[in-house]
Every structure is written in structure tokens, then in C-alpha cells.
Amino acid sequence: MSIDNYAKKSDIGVKILTAGRSSLYFAMRFMDTALCAFEYRANEGNHYAGTDGNIIYYAPDYLMDIYEQEVRLVNRLYLHMTLHCIYRHLFRIGKRNKRLWNLACDIAVESVIDGLDYSCLKMRLPALRDVFYRRVKDACKILTCDLIYDYLDKGTIEEQELAELEREFLVDDHEYWYHSDNNKKSRSQNEQKWENISRKMQTSMETVEKGAGNENQSLYQSVEVENRERYDYREFLRRFAVYREEIQLDPDDFDYNIYTYGLSHYGNMPLIEPMEQREIKKIQDFVIAIDTSFSCSEEQVKSFLEETCRILFTSESFFQKVNIRVLQCDNRVQKDDRLENAAQMEDYINHLAIKGRGGTDFRPVFEYVGGLLENGEFSNLKGLIYFTDGRGEYPQKMPPYETAFVFLKEDYTDAGVPTWAIKLEI
């Protein structure tokens, strides 16, 4: 191909992408910053189009082909790549299976686009998609890439069906996610840019474009989920620690009396003896509340306790003797167990018996803990974590200790969580 001909095709490709961006902008003004966040660059070696979060790389022939076939395909392609960035799919593969992650991200994005009621995007829903969406929604209340990935990773889908799904949901080239930017600092800046854009978009849907969140429920809900704060559970638990002396050698401190005695009697030979007590910041008093209503399964509760136990007792977060109260509650406190060490916690998990299965009301736990505090059951209670699916009556008054409502992954509702409480997903 001549240089002039390639330049003309490249210019046409830019015009096609610009037209697609304009169509999306007029339909969804709350996405203005996101849609305008890209540069365009032709790449004849590519068979599709893809982005690294900064540049949309495109094959001119591919864009011209889908434009001639159906203009809405261009609009959907542009929105598909933009949503990948808004959800930060590019930066979150971690140790996941690359093939399944790519597919899960495509399914998550296409499910949102298929749910939008705009003429510039609306197309007939293929039977394969319709059937698969119904199947996944039986297992995942919200079709996020994380939950879809977990569903695919269970190994229940045969290779033939997996290949069919890849062909059905293939829209863009994800290779730019992995090879275009090896600079960690630049990649981090790129991720931060899209997090800011995503939060701005959510705010716009809630305020300036008021009502957009209701009209685009699947889009708003997915953006809201992705923008939730993600805490490191280990770091989070350290917030509940207190300082206390514990008997163990402290190599960073020593007895100055013995030190000076050695200098005065032996000249240049100080005597150093490590202190036998060391001031350490660990967790001493702690409350774990478990939602035992019908909405939380015994398997989920056990998984949560195992994860919490693993982090706490393998990272030496607790003092040798502690005061952990594990409360089971549906619409009233059903059971109160006191645990003092890792062995008791392990035995509790192994012989876990859920009591309750009524409606959900979070208030009785806080009233009960208030009574324990008045009776001197805690010497220094710093916090309470409440494992739940989020559906229930929340207390309005802030307690004198930090509180976190802990949810399993993104499959929860948190609309009623008080502003003074932490929302944490694990």
C-alpha cells in the first residue's frame, strides 16, 4: 500500500472514530470526559482496534468495514473500549487466567451496552447472549468482571462453549493492555487517571445529569460497584490495634543502667541486655458480628471467618491472650461466643452452627455490645466488623468504636450503610 493511500485510510479511520464519539456524547453527556480521553493512532498490523487507556489503536480497514456494515457497530466498539477503561479492566488482571479474564471483561462490558436503551447502540440481542446472561445472573446478581470471572473459572463450561463465547463477545484487541506500557509509574498514572474519570462520571450521573443513573441502571450500578473503596483486609484490621507491653525480647531497646555500668568499669566495653518487655501494637478486644438471616449462607459465613482467622493469627495481629466476641444475629442476638486464642477460633469454625435464619436487623448487635461495654466486658474495644449482605435496618447513632460492614465480593446491597461506618469487601 502506498504511503498516500495509507494516510488517507488513517484519516478516514479518525473521522469514523470521531463520529462514533460524537454519537455517544449526544446520547450520554455524563461520559464526556471519558469519551474524549483518547488519542487515535492507526496500526495496520492490528486486525481490530484496542486501547491502552491513552491511545486507541485501530486498523483502518477494520473500521471502514464495520462502518459500512452498521454504524452502530462503531459506536458500540468505542463505548466497549471506553468502559474497559472506566472499570479499570486493563490494570487488574493480577494472577488471573488471561484468557478467562479477557472474556469476563468483554462479557461484563457487553452486558451493560446491551442493556442501554439508546438508538445509536441498540441492536438485536443474539440468542447465545440472551441465554448466557440469564445463566450468569442466576449466580451473580451484578454482572461485574470479577464475578463473571469466578463463574467462568469454576470449570463448568466446556471448551467448545468457551470458544463460542469468545467469538460472540470479541469486540476489541486486549493485547495493548499487557504490552503497550511496561513503565510502572506511567501505568499507575494511567490507572489513576481513569479512576478519577470514573468517579467524575458517577458524580455526573447523580447530580448534573440527574436521573441518568435511573435511566441507565446497569451502567450506573456497575460504575458504582467498581468505584467502591477496596481495602487491604490485613491493613484494615490493624486499625483496631492498641499499644500494650508484652513479654518478649526487644532487640531495639536495652537497659541503660547496665550499659553505663559496663562503660564505667570496663572502659570501652558497654554491657547490653535487651529489654524483656516490649511495647507492641496489636489487637486485644474485638467484636465479630455475623448476619445469620436467610440471605447469608453457612458457607459464606465460614469462608469469611476462615479468611479473618487466617489473616489475624498468621500475621501476629493479636496479643497472646485476647477477647474476641463472635455474635450471631438475625433480628436479635442469637449467640455470643468468647474466644481467647487461635485454637479456640479454629475449633469454633470447624464446629460452626448457624443460629437464627429470621429477618435482618443490625441494631440489636450494637445495643448488645453497648451493654457489654457498660458491664466492663472489654478493656479497650477499638472496633467491630459485621459480615452481611447489606440488607437490613441500620443503627443511626455512631458507636464509640470503629465499625465496618464487610461484604463478600461485589454481590451485595449497601444503600443503607450509615456514613460513619466503613464499607469493606473481601
GROMACS .gro file of C-alpha atoms in nm:
model
  426
    1MET     CA    1   0.000   0.000   0.000
    2SER     CA    2   0.134   0.345  -0.091
    3ILE     CA    3   0.210   0.597   0.181
    4ASP     CA    4  -0.055   0.838   0.048
    5ASN     CA    5  -0.322   0.568   0.037
    6TYR     CA    6  -0.240   0.457   0.392
    7ALA     CA    7  -0.252   0.820   0.513
    8LYS     CA    8  -0.597   0.863   0.355
    9LYS     CA    9  -0.723   0.545   0.520
   10SER     CA   10  -0.581   0.661   0.852
   11ASP     CA   11  -0.762   0.993   0.819
   12ILE     CA   12  -1.086   0.812   0.739
   13GLY     CA   13  -1.035   0.596   1.050
   14VAL     CA   14  -1.000   0.909   1.267
   15LYS     CA   15  -1.319   1.053   1.117
   16ILE     CA   16  -1.507   0.728   1.187
   17LEU     CA   17  -1.391   0.721   1.549
   18THR     CA   18  -1.472   1.091   1.592
   19ALA     CA   19  -1.822   1.034   1.453
   20GLY     CA   20  -1.874   0.744   1.692
   21ARG     CA   21  -1.758   0.956   1.984
   22SER     CA   22  -1.998   1.236   1.886
   23SER     CA   23  -2.295   0.997   1.864
   24LEU     CA   24  -2.219   0.864   2.211
   25TYR     CA   25  -2.168   1.213   2.353
   26PHE     CA   26  -2.509   1.336   2.239
   27ALA     CA   27  -2.672   1.029   2.394
   28MET     CA   28  -2.469   1.022   2.718
   29ARG     CA   29  -2.333   1.364   2.811
   30PHE     CA   30  -2.223   1.234   3.150
   31MET     CA   31  -1.948   1.042   2.967
   32ASP     CA   32  -1.792   1.347   2.801
   33THR     CA   33  -1.456   1.331   2.980
   34ALA     CA   34  -1.421   0.956   2.929
   35LEU     CA   35  -1.508   0.966   2.559
   36CYS     CA   36  -1.256   1.244   2.494
   37ALA     CA   37  -0.969   1.085   2.688
   38PHE     CA   38  -0.807   0.911   2.387
   39GLU     CA   39  -0.572   0.987   2.105
   40TYR     CA   40  -0.614   0.789   1.781
   41ARG     CA   41  -0.334   0.603   1.607
   42ALA     CA   42  -0.353   0.377   1.302
   43ASN     CA   43  -0.190   0.035   1.329
   44GLU     CA   44  -0.208  -0.168   1.009
   45GLY     CA   45  -0.066  -0.473   1.186
   46ASN     CA   46  -0.375  -0.496   1.404
   47HIS     CA   47  -0.690  -0.670   1.279
   48TYR     CA   48  -0.928  -0.489   1.513
   49ALA     CA   49  -0.900  -0.188   1.743
   50GLY     CA   50  -0.783  -0.166   2.102
   51THR     CA   51  -0.663   0.075   2.365
   52ASP     CA   52  -0.403   0.104   2.637
   53GLY     CA   53  -0.603   0.370   2.818
   54ASN     CA   54  -0.432   0.659   2.643
   55ILE     CA   55  -0.445   0.577   2.273
   56ILE     CA   56  -0.697   0.392   2.058
   57TYR     CA   57  -0.501   0.185   1.808
   58TYR     CA   58  -0.706   0.087   1.505
   59ALA     CA   59  -0.680  -0.098   1.176
   60PRO     CA   60  -0.823   0.143   0.915
   61ASP     CA   61  -0.969  -0.137   0.700
   62TYR     CA   62  -1.145  -0.287   1.001
   63LEU     CA   63  -1.308   0.043   1.096
   64MET     CA   64  -1.421   0.106   0.739
   65ASP     CA   65  -1.564  -0.246   0.713
   66ILE     CA   66  -1.777  -0.227   1.028
   67TYR     CA   67  -1.880   0.132   0.947
   68GLU     CA   68  -2.015   0.018   0.609
   69GLN     CA   69  -2.178  -0.285   0.770
   70GLU     CA   70  -2.356  -0.097   1.053
   71VAL     CA   71  -2.275   0.245   1.201
   72ARG     CA   72  -2.388   0.131   1.545
   73LEU     CA   73  -2.106  -0.125   1.550
   74VAL     CA   74  -1.857   0.163   1.557
   75ASN     CA   75  -2.046   0.329   1.842
   76ARG     CA   76  -2.053   0.004   2.037
   77LEU     CA   77  -1.681  -0.054   1.973
   78TYR     CA   78  -1.593   0.292   2.101
   79LEU     CA   79  -1.811   0.254   2.410
   80HIS     CA   80  -1.679  -0.100   2.469
   81MET     CA   81  -1.318   0.022   2.486
   82THR     CA   82  -1.415   0.321   2.700
   83LEU     CA   83  -1.597   0.105   2.954
   84HIS     CA   84  -1.294  -0.124   2.983
   85CYS     CA   85  -1.103   0.184   3.097
   86ILE     CA   86  -1.377   0.316   3.324
   87TYR     CA   87  -1.388  -0.022   3.501
   88ARG     CA   88  -1.004  -0.036   3.501
   89HIS     CA   89  -1.004  -0.384   3.344
   90LEU     CA   90  -0.664  -0.303   3.190
   91PHE     CA   91  -0.490  -0.283   3.524
   92ARG     CA   92  -0.647  -0.563   3.730
   93ILE     CA   93  -0.553  -0.898   3.577
   94GLY     CA   94  -0.308  -0.985   3.857
   95LYS     CA   95  -0.254  -1.362   3.871
   96ARG     CA   96  -0.578  -1.448   3.694
   97ASN     CA   97  -0.605  -1.666   3.386
   98LYS     CA   98  -0.554  -1.422   3.098
   99ARG     CA   99  -0.797  -1.594   2.862
  100LEU     CA  100  -1.080  -1.607   3.115
  101TRP     CA  101  -1.013  -1.252   3.233
  102ASN     CA  102  -1.033  -1.116   2.878
  103LEU     CA  103  -1.361  -1.297   2.819
  104ALA     CA  104  -1.507  -1.193   3.155
  105CYS     CA  105  -1.425  -0.828   3.087
  106ASP     CA  106  -1.585  -0.843   2.741
  107ILE     CA  107  -1.900  -1.007   2.879
  108ALA     CA  108  -1.927  -0.751   3.159
  109VAL     CA  109  -1.896  -0.459   2.918
  110GLU     CA  110  -2.127  -0.602   2.651
  111SER     CA  111  -2.395  -0.687   2.908
  112VAL     CA  112  -2.401  -0.320   3.008
  113ILE     CA  113  -2.415  -0.199   2.646
  114ASP     CA  114  -2.689  -0.448   2.562
  115GLY     CA  115  -2.891  -0.304   2.850
  116LEU     CA  116  -2.873   0.058   2.728
  117ASP     CA  117  -3.179   0.196   2.550
  118TYR     CA  118  -3.017   0.434   2.301
  119SER     CA  119  -3.087   0.425   1.929
  120CYS     CA  120  -2.717   0.475   1.850
  121LEU     CA  121  -2.637   0.147   2.032
  122LYS     CA  122  -2.950  -0.067   2.021
  123MET     CA  123  -2.917  -0.389   1.822
  124ARG     CA  124  -3.091  -0.724   1.824
  125LEU     CA  125  -2.972  -0.940   2.113
  126PRO     CA  126  -2.830  -1.271   1.982
  127ALA     CA  127  -2.984  -1.583   2.135
  128LEU     CA  128  -2.643  -1.701   2.265
  129ARG     CA  129  -2.602  -1.381   2.465
  130ASP     CA  130  -2.956  -1.385   2.598
  131VAL     CA  131  -2.925  -1.742   2.724
  132PHE     CA  132  -2.582  -1.686   2.877
  133TYR     CA  133  -2.685  -1.364   3.053
  134ARG     CA  134  -2.975  -1.548   3.214
  135ARG     CA  135  -2.746  -1.828   3.332
  136VAL     CA  136  -2.487  -1.597   3.483
  137LYS     CA  137  -2.748  -1.378   3.654
  138ASP     CA  138  -2.872  -1.683   3.840
  139ALA     CA  139  -2.527  -1.697   4.002
  140CYS     CA  140  -2.429  -1.328   4.001
  141LYS     CA  141  -2.670  -1.051   4.092
  142ILE     CA  142  -2.446  -0.793   3.927
  143LEU     CA  143  -2.252  -0.881   3.612
  144THR     CA  144  -1.911  -0.742   3.706
  145CYS     CA  145  -1.594  -0.882   3.553
  146ASP     CA  146  -1.481  -1.025   3.889
  147LEU     CA  147  -1.799  -1.224   3.945
  148ILE     CA  148  -1.816  -1.337   3.582
  149TYR     CA  149  -1.452  -1.447   3.601
  150ASP     CA  150  -1.526  -1.653   3.914
  151TYR     CA  151  -1.820  -1.810   3.730
  152LEU     CA  152  -1.603  -1.900   3.428
  153ASP     CA  153  -1.316  -2.017   3.647
  154LYS     CA  154  -1.527  -2.287   3.814
  155GLY     CA  155  -1.456  -2.508   3.513
  156THR     CA  156  -1.820  -2.596   3.446
  157ILE     CA  157  -1.810  -2.456   3.091
  158GLU     CA  158  -1.683  -2.691   2.819
  159GLU     CA  159  -1.408  -2.581   2.580
  160GLN     CA  160  -1.645  -2.566   2.281
  161GLU     CA  161  -1.886  -2.333   2.459
  162LEU     CA  162  -1.597  -2.122   2.586
  163ALA     CA  163  -1.472  -2.077   2.230
  164GLU     CA  164  -1.825  -1.983   2.116
  165LEU     CA  165  -1.849  -1.722   2.389
  166GLU     CA  166  -1.511  -1.576   2.290
  167ARG     CA  167  -1.625  -1.540   1.929
  168GLU     CA  168  -1.959  -1.391   2.033
  169PHE     CA  169  -1.818  -1.128   2.268
  170LEU     CA  170  -1.498  -1.042   2.078
  171VAL     CA  171  -1.506  -0.670   2.002
  172ASP     CA  172  -1.159  -0.525   2.062
  173ASP     CA  173  -0.795  -0.630   2.094
  174HIS     CA  174  -0.674  -0.659   2.455
  175GLU     CA  175  -0.307  -0.707   2.376
  176TYR     CA  176  -0.245  -0.337   2.432
  177TRP     CA  177  -0.340  -0.393   2.796
  178TYR     CA  178  -0.034  -0.610   2.851
  179HIS     CA  179   0.241  -0.491   2.617
  180SER     CA  180   0.198  -0.125   2.544
  181ASP     CA  181   0.319   0.016   2.873
  182ASN     CA  182   0.589  -0.153   3.079
  183ASN     CA  183   0.667   0.158   3.284
  184LYS     CA  184   0.512   0.103   3.629
  185LYS     CA  185   0.496   0.474   3.710
  186SER     CA  186   0.327   0.559   3.381
  187ARG     CA  187   0.088   0.267   3.420
  188SER     CA  188  -0.003   0.380   3.771
  189GLN     CA  189  -0.068   0.733   3.646
  190ASN     CA  190  -0.286   0.593   3.369
  191GLU     CA  191  -0.488   0.390   3.618
  192GLN     CA  192  -0.529   0.691   3.847
  193LYS     CA  193  -0.647   0.898   3.550
  194TRP     CA  194  -0.925   0.651   3.475
  195GLU     CA  195  -1.025   0.618   3.839
  196ASN     CA  196  -1.071   0.995   3.851
  197ILE     CA  197  -1.269   0.991   3.525
  198SER     CA  198  -1.487   0.708   3.652
  199ARG     CA  199  -1.568   0.886   3.977
  200LYS     CA  200  -1.642   1.209   3.793
  201MET     CA  201  -1.877   1.019   3.563
  202GLN     CA  202  -2.059   0.863   3.860
  203THR     CA  203  -2.097   1.205   4.023
  204SER     CA  204  -2.229   1.350   3.698
  205MET     CA  205  -2.490   1.074   3.671
  206GLU     CA  206  -2.600   1.151   4.027
  207THR     CA  207  -2.603   1.532   4.005
  208VAL     CA  208  -2.559   1.727   3.680
  209GLU     CA  209  -2.731   1.463   3.468
  210LYS     CA  210  -2.975   1.377   3.747
  211GLY     CA  211  -3.184   1.079   3.652
  212ALA     CA  212  -2.918   0.929   3.425
  213GLY     CA  213  -2.844   0.671   3.693
  214ASN     CA  214  -3.206   0.558   3.693
  215GLU     CA  215  -3.235   0.556   3.314
  216ASN     CA  216  -2.910   0.361   3.277
  217GLN     CA  217  -2.942   0.131   3.576
  218SER     CA  218  -2.698  -0.137   3.460
  219LEU     CA  219  -2.432   0.120   3.367
  220TYR     CA  220  -2.470   0.322   3.686
  221GLN     CA  221  -2.477   0.014   3.909
  222SER     CA  222  -2.162  -0.130   3.751
  223VAL     CA  223  -1.975   0.202   3.778
  224GLU     CA  224  -2.084   0.236   4.141
  225VAL     CA  225  -1.954  -0.114   4.220
  226GLU     CA  226  -1.617  -0.055   4.052
  227ASN     CA  227  -1.573   0.277   4.233
  228ARG     CA  228  -1.626   0.134   4.579
  229GLU     CA  229  -1.324   0.165   4.803
  230ARG     CA  230  -1.114  -0.150   4.806
  231TYR     CA  231  -0.923  -0.205   5.127
  232ASP     CA  232  -0.639  -0.439   5.202
  233TYR     CA  233  -0.810  -0.653   5.467
  234ARG     CA  234  -0.483  -0.709   5.656
  235GLU     CA  235  -0.410  -0.335   5.673
  236PHE     CA  236  -0.770  -0.263   5.762
  237LEU     CA  237  -0.765  -0.494   6.067
  238ARG     CA  238  -0.460  -0.314   6.204
  239ARG     CA  239  -0.678  -0.008   6.260
  240PHE     CA  240  -0.824  -0.184   6.561
  241ALA     CA  241  -0.488  -0.239   6.732
  242VAL     CA  242  -0.380  -0.085   7.065
  243TYR     CA  243  -0.042  -0.046   7.235
  244ARG     CA  244   0.037  -0.275   7.524
  245GLU     CA  245   0.350  -0.426   7.677
  246GLU     CA  246   0.408  -0.794   7.613
  247ILE     CA  247   0.684  -1.019   7.749
  248GLN     CA  248   0.940  -1.080   7.473
  249LEU     CA  249   1.293  -0.963   7.399
  250ASP     CA  250   1.317  -0.620   7.239
  251PRO     CA  251   1.634  -0.604   7.023
  252ASP     CA  252   1.576  -0.233   6.961
  253ASP     CA  253   1.591  -0.132   7.328
  254PHE     CA  254   1.819  -0.212   7.622
  255ASP     CA  255   1.880  -0.134   7.993
  256TYR     CA  256   2.082   0.191   8.014
  257ASN     CA  257   2.190   0.118   8.374
  258ILE     CA  258   2.375  -0.197   8.268
  259TYR     CA  259   2.508  -0.012   7.958
  260THR     CA  260   2.667   0.268   8.166
  261TYR     CA  261   2.788   0.020   8.429
  262GLY     CA  262   2.993  -0.158   8.164
  263LEU     CA  263   3.145   0.168   8.038
  264SER     CA  264   3.244   0.283   8.388
  265HIS     CA  265   3.401  -0.046   8.493
  266TYR     CA  266   3.546  -0.182   8.165
  267GLY     CA  267   3.626   0.128   7.967
  268ASN     CA  268   3.515   0.076   7.606
  269MET     CA  269   3.306  -0.232   7.683
  270PRO     CA  270   2.940  -0.141   7.733
  271LEU     CA  271   2.712  -0.415   7.860
  272ILE     CA  272   2.394  -0.451   7.651
  273GLU     CA  273   2.099  -0.656   7.771
  274PRO     CA  274   1.777  -0.641   7.563
  275MET     CA  275   1.463  -0.545   7.749
  276GLU     CA  276   1.236  -0.837   7.836
  277GLN     CA  277   0.921  -0.638   7.776
  278ARG     CA  278   0.832  -0.470   7.451
  279GLU     CA  279   0.553  -0.227   7.372
  280ILE     CA  280   0.365  -0.368   7.075
  281LYS     CA  281   0.058  -0.252   6.886
  282LYS     CA  282  -0.180  -0.544   6.841
  283ILE     CA  283  -0.549  -0.626   6.868
  284GLN     CA  284  -0.676  -0.709   7.216
  285ASP     CA  285  -1.056  -0.657   7.222
  286PHE     CA  286  -1.259  -0.722   6.910
  287VAL     CA  287  -1.618  -0.797   6.806
  288ILE     CA  288  -1.713  -1.003   6.500
  289ALA     CA  289  -2.085  -0.991   6.421
  290ILE     CA  290  -2.237  -1.238   6.175
  291ASP     CA  291  -2.560  -1.185   5.985
  292THR     CA  292  -2.742  -1.518   6.028
  293SER     CA  293  -3.053  -1.429   5.828
  294PHE     CA  294  -3.157  -1.647   5.534
  295SER     CA  295  -2.970  -1.421   5.289
  296CYS     CA  296  -2.626  -1.526   5.423
  297SER     CA  297  -2.535  -1.892   5.370
  298GLU     CA  298  -2.339  -2.100   5.618
  299GLU     CA  299  -2.071  -2.149   5.351
  300GLN     CA  300  -2.026  -1.773   5.311
  301VAL     CA  301  -2.008  -1.720   5.686
  302LYS     CA  302  -1.749  -1.995   5.724
  303SER     CA  303  -1.540  -1.855   5.437
  304PHE     CA  304  -1.544  -1.510   5.598
  305LEU     CA  305  -1.438  -1.644   5.938
  306GLU     CA  306  -1.162  -1.858   5.784
  307GLU     CA  307  -1.025  -1.559   5.594
  308THR     CA  308  -1.038  -1.337   5.901
  309CYS     CA  309  -0.877  -1.604   6.119
  310ARG     CA  310  -0.604  -1.670   5.863
  311ILE     CA  311  -0.507  -1.303   5.840
  312LEU     CA  312  -0.525  -1.231   6.211
  313PHE     CA  313  -0.343  -1.529   6.352
  314THR     CA  314  -0.080  -1.572   6.083
  315SER     CA  315   0.029  -1.209   6.092
  316GLU     CA  316   0.064  -1.193   6.471
  317SER     CA  317  -0.201  -0.923   6.485
  318PHE     CA  318  -0.336  -1.037   6.824
  319PHE     CA  319  -0.181  -1.040   7.169
  320GLN     CA  320  -0.117  -1.384   7.319
  321LYS     CA  321  -0.441  -1.356   7.514
  322VAL     CA  322  -0.731  -1.173   7.355
  323ASN     CA  323  -1.100  -1.109   7.398
  324ILE     CA  324  -1.288  -1.179   7.076
  325ARG     CA  325  -1.667  -1.186   7.090
  326VAL     CA  326  -1.838  -1.357   6.797
  327LEU     CA  327  -2.204  -1.259   6.784
  328GLN     CA  328  -2.463  -1.431   6.564
  329CYS     CA  329  -2.764  -1.214   6.491
  330ASP     CA  330  -3.064  -1.202   6.259
  331ASN     CA  331  -3.329  -0.969   6.408
  332ARG     CA  332  -3.188  -1.033   6.757
  333VAL     CA  333  -2.862  -1.161   6.904
  334GLN     CA  334  -2.886  -1.540   6.887
  335LYS     CA  335  -2.545  -1.646   7.018
  336ASP     CA  336  -2.242  -1.492   7.190
  337ASP     CA  337  -1.912  -1.682   7.191
  338ARG     CA  338  -1.597  -1.561   7.364
  339LEU     CA  339  -1.267  -1.667   7.208
  340GLU     CA  340  -0.924  -1.608   7.360
  341ASN     CA  341  -0.676  -1.763   7.115
  342ALA     CA  342  -0.624  -1.908   6.768
  343ALA     CA  343  -0.702  -2.266   6.877
  344GLN     CA  344  -1.044  -2.165   7.005
  345MET     CA  345  -1.115  -1.972   6.686
  346GLU     CA  346  -1.019  -2.272   6.471
  347ASP     CA  347  -1.238  -2.503   6.679
  348TYR     CA  348  -1.525  -2.255   6.652
  349ILE     CA  349  -1.502  -2.250   6.270
  350ASN     CA  350  -1.477  -2.629   6.244
  351HIS     CA  351  -1.789  -2.676   6.455
  352LEU     CA  352  -1.978  -2.375   6.328
  353ALA     CA  353  -2.354  -2.395   6.382
  354ILE     CA  354  -2.563  -2.108   6.248
  355LYS     CA  355  -2.846  -1.990   6.470
  356GLY     CA  356  -3.117  -1.755   6.352
  357ARG     CA  357  -3.248  -1.754   5.995
  358GLY     CA  358  -3.500  -1.480   6.067
  359GLY     CA  359  -3.517  -1.126   5.928
  360THR     CA  360  -3.218  -0.890   5.938
  361ASP     CA  361  -3.179  -0.607   6.188
  362PHE     CA  362  -2.832  -0.473   6.266
  363ARG     CA  363  -2.937  -0.261   6.565
  364PRO     CA  364  -2.958  -0.538   6.830
  365VAL     CA  365  -2.584  -0.612   6.795
  366PHE     CA  366  -2.490  -0.252   6.876
  367GLU     CA  367  -2.730  -0.243   7.170
  368TYR     CA  368  -2.584  -0.572   7.297
  369VAL     CA  369  -2.222  -0.451   7.261
  370GLY     CA  370  -2.321  -0.130   7.441
  371GLY     CA  371  -2.436  -0.345   7.733
  372LEU     CA  372  -2.106  -0.537   7.732
  373LEU     CA  373  -1.913  -0.209   7.748
  374GLU     CA  374  -2.122  -0.086   8.042
  375ASN     CA  375  -2.057  -0.414   8.225
  376GLY     CA  376  -1.679  -0.383   8.174
  377GLU     CA  377  -1.650  -0.682   7.940
  378PHE     CA  378  -1.386  -0.500   7.728
  379SER     CA  379  -1.075  -0.321   7.847
  380ASN     CA  380  -1.014  -0.131   7.520
  381LEU     CA  381  -1.260  -0.211   7.240
  382LYS     CA  382  -1.143  -0.041   6.920
  383GLY     CA  383  -1.374  -0.192   6.662
  384LEU     CA  384  -1.650  -0.419   6.532
  385ILE     CA  385  -1.682  -0.586   6.193
  386TYR     CA  386  -2.022  -0.703   6.074
  387PHE     CA  387  -2.037  -0.965   5.798
  388THR     CA  388  -2.359  -0.928   5.599
  389ASP     CA  389  -2.518  -0.896   5.255
  390GLY     CA  390  -2.622  -0.541   5.342
  391ARG     CA  391  -2.999  -0.584   5.362
  392GLY     CA  392  -3.144  -0.479   5.697
  393GLU     CA  393  -3.214  -0.197   5.944
  394TYR     CA  394  -2.902   0.002   6.034
  395PRO     CA  395  -2.842   0.197   6.357
  396GLN     CA  396  -2.845   0.574   6.320
  397LYS     CA  397  -2.624   0.663   6.618
  398MET     CA  398  -2.247   0.626   6.581
  399PRO     CA  399  -2.097   0.391   6.846
  400PRO     CA  400  -1.780   0.479   7.044
  401TYR     CA  401  -1.571   0.237   6.835
  402GLU     CA  402  -1.499   0.195   6.464
  403THR     CA  403  -1.747  -0.014   6.270
  404ALA     CA  404  -1.712  -0.187   5.935
  405PHE     CA  405  -1.980  -0.368   5.739
  406VAL     CA  406  -1.800  -0.641   5.548
  407PHE     CA  407  -1.938  -0.783   5.225
  408LEU     CA  408  -1.832  -1.081   5.020
  409LYS     CA  409  -1.707  -0.956   4.680
  410GLU     CA  410  -1.944  -0.716   4.497
  411ASP     CA  411  -2.261  -0.919   4.534
  412TYR     CA  412  -2.430  -0.702   4.794
  413THR     CA  413  -2.652  -0.401   4.857
  414ASP     CA  414  -2.516  -0.117   5.070
  415ALA     CA  415  -2.764   0.167   5.019
  416GLY     CA  416  -2.847   0.196   5.389
  417VAL     CA  417  -2.496   0.180   5.537
  418PRO     CA  418  -2.451   0.486   5.767
  419THR     CA  419  -2.193   0.744   5.664
  420TRP     CA  420  -1.995   0.686   5.985
  421ALA     CA  421  -1.939   0.317   5.903
  422ILE     CA  422  -1.682   0.164   5.670
  423LYS     CA  423  -1.798  -0.044   5.373
  424LEU     CA  424  -1.549  -0.321   5.308
  425GLU     CA  425  -1.548  -0.601   5.051
  426ILE     CA  426  -1.325  -0.907   5.073
   0.00000   0.00000   0.00000
